[in-house]
Each structure stands twice: as C-alpha cells, then as structure tokens.
Amino acid sequence: MSINSKTLYLAAVAAILALSMGLAIAFGYISVDSWYYIFLADSLRHGQGCSLNGTYLAVYPCGYPTMLALTAPVADPAFLMVSSKLTNFLLLAASFVFVYKASRNLLMATLIVINPVTLLIGMYTWSENLLLFCVCGTFFAISLIHTHPRKWAFYGLLALFLVLGCFARYIFAPFAFILFICTWLAYGRATALRTLACFAIAGVVFLGYQAFNHHMTGYGTGMPRIAAPEAKLLLIRQFIIAVAGCAFGIIAVIVVLAGASWNRLSLSREKTSPAVTFVLLAGLGFLALAFVLRFRTQFDPYNVRTIGYGVVLTLAGLAGRYIRWRKDEPPKIWALLACGLACVIFCDGLSIPQDLSDLRTGYQFPAASVSDLIYKGPPLATVVYFQLPASALDTGNVDNIPQLHYGKSVRLITPMSDTDKPETAASFLHDLDDVPPQGCVFDFTAFASVRDFDTFLSSRTLMDHRFSLFGGAPQTLSKPDYDPGLKAWLIDIIQAGRMVPCRDILSLPSSRRIATLS
C-alpha cells in the first residue's frame, strides 16, 4: 500500500467520524443517560466526586464522566453537551488505530468504527464509546505483549486499559474474563499466562469498586437488579431480531466495500491470524454475555446499545477472516466514503434526514437551548412527578430528566416502583409521610386532560407472545406498570395541567381514606 493511498484512506475515515460528530453536535443526541454522565462530569470538575447534588451515584460508573470532565474546556452542562461529542470522536478514532495496529487488517479496523451501530452510539453521549475504546486498547496491548513479551511497559498498558474498562461499564468486568479466554485461544497459552497478572489486577480493582459501591449505596451497581419478567422464549425471539437488525447495516457495508474491489478479491487459504481470531471470538463472547445478562436481569432490551458491539466485532472478525485482496491496497476510498455517508445519515433511521429538512423551517442549537428544558416558576422543595412537560427541544434528539427540569436540589418522588412489584396507593402515601408540606407539589402539567393521564397510567410491560397452532394473530400477555388501586386514586386526584400543593392532595377524602386503611 502506498503512503499516499494509505493517508487518503485514513483521512476518509477521520472525515466520516468528524461528520458524525458534527451532526451529533448540531442535533443534540442527548438521552436520559447522557444527562447523568454530564451531571457527574460537572460534579467531578467542581471537586464533588461522582455525585449528584452531594449524593454518591453508582448507577453510572465513574469512568466515562471522568473522561468527559478531563476533555471539557468548561464545567458547564451546555459545554459538556458539545465537548462530549469531541471526546467520542477521539475515542472512536483511537479505537480504529488500535485495531489496525494490532491486526494490520485495514478492512477489519474500518468495519469496527464505520458502520451504523458504532456511529449511532458515537453520536450519543454514552459510556459505550469508552467501552469500545477499552476493548480495542486491550486488544492492542495484548498484541504488543505477544510480539514483545519482555517489554514491561506493554503490561502496564494492558492493565491500564482493563482497569479503565471496569470503570467504563459494569459489563466490562465479566467481559474481561472472556477476553482472557480469547487471548488463550487466539494467541496461545504462553501469551495468556503472561497477561494473567494484568487481568487479575483489573479483577481485584473491580471487586474493590463493587465493595465501595455496596458500602455507599447498599448495592454493587448502585441499584437493585430485578429478575427479567419476560417469558424466556420472548427474550430469545427479541435477541434474534435485535441481532438481525444490527447485522443488516454492517453486512451492507461489507458487501459494498468488498464489491467495489471484487476484481482484487481472493478466497483466503492462509492460516487465520491470531488478531482476527481474537476479534471474532470477542464478538461472539460479547453476544453470549449480553444475552445471558438480559436473560436473567431486567434492564435495557436487546438493542444497539446492549448487543451492538457484539455484532460489530463478530462480523468484522468474519470479514477479516474471509476477505483478502491480491494486492496490498485498501478498499476503494469512494466506496468507503459512500458507505460512511450512508451510515451517518441513516444510522438513526430517518431522524437525521428529517432534522436536516427541518433546518429550513426553524432550528434551535441544542446546547444553546438547555434553558427551554428547565422549570421556570416558584422555588420547589419536593415534586411528585409522572411525566415531564413537553419542550421545544422534544422534537429533536434531546431528552429531559427531572433533575434538569426541576433542579438537582429538588427532592423527586415518583409512583413508578423500582422493584418487581408495583407501588400501591397506601405505600406511596406512606412515602410522603416525612415530606415537609412547604414547597411540595404534585406536577400534573404534562397532562392536558384526565384522559391523557389515564393513557399514561395504562402502560403495560410485555411479558410474552402466545402463538396459536392454527394461525391467527398472536396473543399478547403483559402486566400493568401501575397497581390498579394506585391508578384509581391518581385518576381521582388529578388536576390536569396544574401543579397542586401536596397538602391539597393529601387532604382529599380519597387520600385520607387510603391513609386511614393503611
């Protein structure tokens, strides 16, 4: 490969990542989780540790907020919204470099970062970007140890990536064990044993982090973990559908990149390199781990965030295994640019084309419009909330969260249970016993009518689909998210479109009757 062609190819990869970053800055891509990462980064910049309003928060590991805090020029949520996209760009670019340096396989490195899954995740302020960086960095360090087993600095580099990964996302710790198995199978027993101490150090650090979280919050990951309520066959179907959905766009990229240089393709008859085997096994291991964790525990469904990287690594490994070119040249740059542009524009469905179309009729720069998400009214001390009012930014890719809308110092109470049993009216009223009446309100402003509120309270969790042997539509089984008694009481007390003082709600006959019976 000539220096000029390689330089142009790398510039094209950087341009695609830069375009993705630019669109993410322009259109927001801030989810509920993103705000928590931003708030934690803001707290870190102010010397308050990983805390929210002075309270230690372990639900979101501290690694990604620390990275945001280190790369942000100013400790302000609006600036962090923008700088987080630059952080993601650097993490993805570094991931590409790590994979290429470790494997010398330009196609495999390209597929890991230039695909709809990775680019969509990269547009959001999500810790998965740091997770991919740590996985690719671990891969890079292992390859260096395999080639230069007597250079001790590489062992320190491996330990650094492993420890950082444990602080990026909790799933990285069990995945690190899988990576050790992949090292053994791909690079051999000798290399695996050389790296064992690094994996052991990371394991000890992670156990210490879990112990600290348990001491501070009562839970190793900062919250109770509920058993998955869905039927097992339903989860298996959802997993297969999610894998297929993630794989479709990646396979399309492989077909275009390979098809553009079809006259230089040759079926691989060479022995598969350890690097390619490592990536392939890591992808399969990630998919297996993600499947088992969601199969046992209720959290995000199988989707791009939970299984996407597993699909990416698996297909990139397969492409690296079977696709070769007769000449040492990269894939066609025009094909790379075409795939990259399509992935960036359509990685979020039709959302970005719609956003681009809306530029002609009116546009709000998300980072400059954060104030539109914030409550403007008399000071509040406690808020019983259900759903946040709509804002002008709701039409974009910027979510709102109660801590931003009402203020981080406001005590927030919601009737949505965080256990596998719905909150009852009696238990909910009991939670309000120690709430001072001053500055306490029930916020019904998000609901224009009782009917809207009833629709909100009628939400259900899907449990299973039952299929008939004789055809016809499947029977849907689900459970209500709200206890029927609690729902009836809330429908009775609502004053649509208003904030109602808690004392007025608690003095109603239905409230007093429930409190007396409990």
Short mmCIF file of N, CA, C and O in Angstrom, two decimals, residues 106-171:
data_model
loop_
_atom_site.label_atom_id
_atom_site.label_comp_id
_atom_site.label_asym_id
_atom_site.label_seq_id
_atom_site.Cartn_x
_atom_site.Cartn_y
_atom_site.Cartn_z
N LEU A 106 -6.77 -3.58 7.55
CA LEU A 106 -7.45 -2.30 7.39
C LEU A 106 -8.96 -2.48 7.27
O LEU A 106 -9.74 -1.66 7.78
N LEU A 107 -9.41 -3.53 6.61
CA LEU A 107 -10.85 -3.76 6.46
C LEU A 107 -11.49 -4.01 7.83
O LEU A 107 -12.55 -3.44 8.13
N MET A 108 -10.87 -4.85 8.65
CA MET A 108 -11.44 -5.16 9.96
C MET A 108 -11.48 -3.91 10.84
O MET A 108 -12.48 -3.66 11.52
N ALA A 109 -10.42 -3.13 10.83
CA ALA A 109 -10.40 -1.90 11.62
C ALA A 109 -11.48 -0.94 11.15
O ALA A 109 -12.15 -0.28 11.96
N THR A 110 -11.65 -0.84 9.82
CA THR A 110 -12.67 0.05 9.28
C THR A 110 -14.07 -0.37 9.70
O THR A 110 -14.89 0.46 10.12
N LEU A 111 -14.34 -1.66 9.61
CA LEU A 111 -15.69 -2.15 9.92
C LEU A 111 -16.05 -1.95 11.39
O LEU A 111 -17.23 -1.83 11.73
N ILE A 112 -15.08 -1.92 12.27
CA ILE A 112 -15.37 -1.77 13.69
C ILE A 112 -15.87 -0.36 14.01
O ILE A 112 -16.67 -0.17 14.93
N VAL A 113 -15.43 0.65 13.24
CA VAL A 113 -15.87 2.02 13.54
C VAL A 113 -16.80 2.60 12.48
O VAL A 113 -17.65 3.45 12.80
N ILE A 114 -16.68 2.16 11.22
CA ILE A 114 -17.55 2.71 10.17
C ILE A 114 -18.66 1.71 9.90
O ILE A 114 -18.59 0.84 9.03
N ASN A 115 -19.71 1.83 10.66
CA ASN A 115 -20.91 1.02 10.50
C ASN A 115 -22.05 1.72 11.23
O ASN A 115 -21.79 2.57 12.10
N PRO A 116 -23.30 1.41 10.94
CA PRO A 116 -24.42 2.14 11.57
C PRO A 116 -24.47 2.00 13.08
O PRO A 116 -24.87 2.94 13.78
N VAL A 117 -24.06 0.86 13.61
CA VAL A 117 -24.14 0.63 15.06
C VAL A 117 -23.16 1.52 15.80
O VAL A 117 -23.53 2.28 16.71
N THR A 118 -21.88 1.43 15.45
CA THR A 118 -20.86 2.21 16.15
C THR A 118 -21.08 3.70 15.98
O THR A 118 -20.89 4.49 16.93
N LEU A 119 -21.46 4.13 14.78
CA LEU A 119 -21.65 5.56 14.54
C LEU A 119 -22.85 6.11 15.29
O LEU A 119 -22.81 7.24 15.80
N LEU A 120 -23.93 5.32 15.40
CA LEU A 120 -25.08 5.79 16.18
C LEU A 120 -24.72 5.92 17.65
O LEU A 120 -25.05 6.94 18.28
N ILE A 121 -24.05 4.92 18.19
CA ILE A 121 -23.63 5.01 19.59
C ILE A 121 -22.67 6.20 19.77
O ILE A 121 -22.74 6.92 20.78
N GLY A 122 -21.79 6.41 18.79
CA GLY A 122 -20.84 7.50 18.88
C GLY A 122 -21.48 8.88 18.85
O GLY A 122 -20.89 9.85 19.34
N MET A 123 -22.66 9.00 18.31
CA MET A 123 -23.34 10.29 18.29
C MET A 123 -23.93 10.65 19.65
O MET A 123 -24.11 11.83 19.96
N TYR A 124 -24.25 9.66 20.44
CA TYR A 124 -24.82 9.90 21.77
C TYR A 124 -23.71 10.03 22.82
O TYR A 124 -22.64 9.44 22.68
N THR A 125 -23.98 10.78 23.84
CA THR A 125 -23.07 10.88 24.98
C THR A 125 -23.32 9.67 25.87
O THR A 125 -24.02 9.74 26.89
N TRP A 126 -22.73 8.56 25.47
CA TRP A 126 -22.92 7.27 26.14
C TRP A 126 -21.57 6.66 26.49
O TRP A 126 -20.59 6.80 25.74
N SER A 127 -21.54 5.92 27.58
CA SER A 127 -20.29 5.31 28.04
C SER A 127 -19.87 4.12 27.18
O SER A 127 -18.74 3.64 27.31
N GLU A 128 -20.74 3.64 26.31
CA GLU A 128 -20.36 2.56 25.40
C GLU A 128 -19.17 2.96 24.53
O GLU A 128 -18.38 2.10 24.10
N ASN A 129 -19.01 4.25 24.26
CA ASN A 129 -17.87 4.71 23.46
C ASN A 129 -16.56 4.44 24.18
O ASN A 129 -15.57 4.02 23.57
N LEU A 130 -16.53 4.66 25.48
CA LEU A 130 -15.34 4.35 26.26
C LEU A 130 -15.16 2.83 26.37
O LEU A 130 -14.02 2.34 26.38
N LEU A 131 -16.26 2.09 26.43
CA LEU A 131 -16.17 0.63 26.46
C LEU A 131 -15.46 0.10 25.22
O LEU A 131 -14.55 -0.74 25.32
N LEU A 132 -15.85 0.58 24.03
CA LEU A 132 -15.21 0.13 22.80
C LEU A 132 -13.74 0.51 22.79
O LEU A 132 -12.88 -0.29 22.38
N PHE A 133 -13.43 1.71 23.25
CA PHE A 133 -12.04 2.17 23.34
C PHE A 133 -11.21 1.21 24.20
O PHE A 133 -10.09 0.84 23.84
N CYS A 134 -11.76 0.81 25.35
CA CYS A 134 -11.03 -0.08 26.25
C CYS A 134 -10.88 -1.48 25.66
O CYS A 134 -9.84 -2.13 25.83
N VAL A 135 -11.90 -1.97 24.97
CA VAL A 135 -11.81 -3.29 24.33
C VAL A 135 -10.73 -3.27 23.25
O VAL A 135 -9.88 -4.17 23.19
N CYS A 136 -10.75 -2.24 22.41
CA CYS A 136 -9.74 -2.15 21.33
C CYS A 136 -8.35 -1.90 21.91
O CYS A 136 -7.35 -2.43 21.40
N GLY A 137 -8.28 -1.11 22.98
CA GLY A 137 -7.00 -0.88 23.63
C GLY A 137 -6.44 -2.14 24.26
O GLY A 137 -5.23 -2.40 24.20
N THR A 138 -7.32 -2.95 24.86
CA THR A 138 -6.90 -4.23 25.40
C THR A 138 -6.36 -5.14 24.30
O THR A 138 -5.32 -5.80 24.45
N PHE A 139 -7.05 -5.18 23.19
CA PHE A 139 -6.62 -5.96 22.01
C PHE A 139 -5.24 -5.50 21.56
O PHE A 139 -4.33 -6.31 21.30
N PHE A 140 -5.05 -4.19 21.47
CA PHE A 140 -3.77 -3.62 21.04
C PHE A 140 -2.65 -4.01 22.00
O PHE A 140 -1.56 -4.45 21.57
N ALA A 141 -2.89 -3.88 23.30
CA ALA A 141 -1.86 -4.19 24.29
C ALA A 141 -1.50 -5.67 24.27
O ALA A 141 -0.32 -6.04 24.40
N ILE A 142 -2.49 -6.54 24.12
CA ILE A 142 -2.22 -7.98 24.06
C ILE A 142 -1.38 -8.32 22.84
O ILE A 142 -0.44 -9.14 22.92
N SER A 143 -1.67 -7.68 21.72
CA SER A 143 -0.86 -7.94 20.51
C SER A 143 0.58 -7.50 20.71
O SER A 143 1.51 -8.15 20.21
N LEU A 144 0.79 -6.39 21.42
CA LEU A 144 2.15 -5.93 21.70
C LEU A 144 2.88 -6.90 22.61
O LEU A 144 4.06 -7.20 22.40
N ILE A 145 2.18 -7.41 23.63
CA ILE A 145 2.80 -8.38 24.54
C ILE A 145 3.14 -9.67 23.81
O ILE A 145 4.19 -10.29 24.05
N HIS A 146 2.26 -10.07 22.91
CA HIS A 146 2.52 -11.29 22.13
C HIS A 146 3.77 -11.14 21.27
O HIS A 146 4.56 -12.10 21.12
N THR A 147 3.98 -9.94 20.72
CA THR A 147 5.13 -9.71 19.85
C THR A 147 6.40 -9.37 20.63
O THR A 147 7.51 -9.77 20.26
N HIS A 148 6.23 -8.62 21.73
CA HIS A 148 7.37 -8.17 22.54
C HIS A 148 7.15 -8.56 24.00
O HIS A 148 6.86 -7.70 24.84
N PRO A 149 7.27 -9.83 24.32
CA PRO A 149 6.92 -10.29 25.67
C PRO A 149 7.81 -9.75 26.78
O PRO A 149 7.43 -9.82 27.96
N ARG A 150 8.97 -9.17 26.48
CA ARG A 150 9.88 -8.70 27.52
C ARG A 150 9.82 -7.20 27.75
O ARG A 150 10.60 -6.67 28.54
N LYS A 151 8.92 -6.51 27.05
CA LYS A 151 8.77 -5.07 27.26
C LYS A 151 7.67 -4.83 28.29
O LYS A 151 6.47 -4.93 28.00
N TRP A 152 8.09 -4.48 29.51
CA TRP A 152 7.16 -4.44 30.64
C TRP A 152 6.16 -3.28 30.53
O TRP A 152 5.10 -3.32 31.15
N ALA A 153 6.52 -2.25 29.78
CA ALA A 153 5.58 -1.13 29.64
C ALA A 153 4.28 -1.58 29.00
O ALA A 153 3.20 -1.03 29.31
N PHE A 154 4.32 -2.59 28.14
CA PHE A 154 3.12 -3.07 27.48
C PHE A 154 2.18 -3.76 28.48
O PHE A 154 0.96 -3.73 28.31
N TYR A 155 2.74 -4.37 29.51
CA TYR A 155 1.91 -4.97 30.55
C TYR A 155 1.19 -3.89 31.35
O TYR A 155 0.02 -4.05 31.72
N GLY A 156 1.90 -2.81 31.62
CA GLY A 156 1.25 -1.68 32.29
C GLY A 156 0.14 -1.09 31.44
O GLY A 156 -0.92 -0.70 31.96
N LEU A 157 0.38 -1.03 30.12
CA LEU A 157 -0.65 -0.50 29.21
C LEU A 157 -1.89 -1.40 29.23
O LEU A 157 -3.03 -0.91 29.27
N LEU A 158 -1.68 -2.72 29.22
CA LEU A 158 -2.81 -3.64 29.26
C LEU A 158 -3.58 -3.49 30.57
O LEU A 158 -4.82 -3.44 30.56
N ALA A 159 -2.88 -3.41 31.68
CA ALA A 159 -3.55 -3.24 32.97
C ALA A 159 -4.35 -1.94 33.00
O ALA A 159 -5.46 -1.88 33.54
N LEU A 160 -3.80 -0.89 32.39
CA LEU A 160 -4.49 0.40 32.34
C LEU A 160 -5.80 0.30 31.59
O LEU A 160 -6.85 0.77 32.06
N PHE A 161 -5.77 -0.32 30.41
CA PHE A 161 -7.00 -0.46 29.62
C PHE A 161 -8.02 -1.32 30.35
O PHE A 161 -9.22 -1.03 30.32
N LEU A 162 -7.58 -2.39 30.99
CA LEU A 162 -8.51 -3.28 31.71
C LEU A 162 -9.14 -2.58 32.90
O LEU A 162 -10.36 -2.68 33.14
N VAL A 163 -8.35 -1.86 33.66
CA VAL A 163 -8.89 -1.15 34.82
C VAL A 163 -9.84 -0.04 34.38
O VAL A 163 -10.93 0.14 34.94
N LEU A 164 -9.45 0.70 33.35
CA LEU A 164 -10.33 1.77 32.84
C LEU A 164 -11.64 1.18 32.34
O LEU A 164 -12.71 1.75 32.55
N GLY A 165 -11.58 0.01 31.69
CA GLY A 165 -12.81 -0.63 31.23
C GLY A 165 -13.74 -0.99 32.36
O GLY A 165 -14.97 -0.88 32.23
N CYS A 166 -13.18 -1.40 33.51
CA CYS A 166 -14.02 -1.74 34.67
C CYS A 166 -14.76 -0.52 35.21
O CYS A 166 -15.80 -0.66 35.86
N PHE A 167 -14.21 0.67 34.96
CA PHE A 167 -14.87 1.90 35.38
C PHE A 167 -15.71 2.52 34.25
O PHE A 167 -16.33 3.57 34.45
N ALA A 168 -15.68 1.90 33.07
CA ALA A 168 -16.46 2.41 31.93
C ALA A 168 -17.89 1.89 31.99
O ALA A 168 -18.85 2.67 31.97
N ARG A 169 -18.03 0.57 32.04
CA ARG A 169 -19.34 -0.06 32.18
C ARG A 169 -19.17 -1.35 32.97
O ARG A 169 -18.15 -2.03 32.85
N TYR A 170 -20.18 -1.68 33.77
CA TYR A 170 -20.07 -2.84 34.64
C TYR A 170 -19.93 -4.14 33.85
O TYR A 170 -19.35 -5.11 34.34
N ILE A 171 -20.45 -4.16 32.64
CA ILE A 171 -20.37 -5.39 31.84
C ILE A 171 -18.93 -5.70 31.44
O ILE A 171 -18.60 -6.85 31.11
#
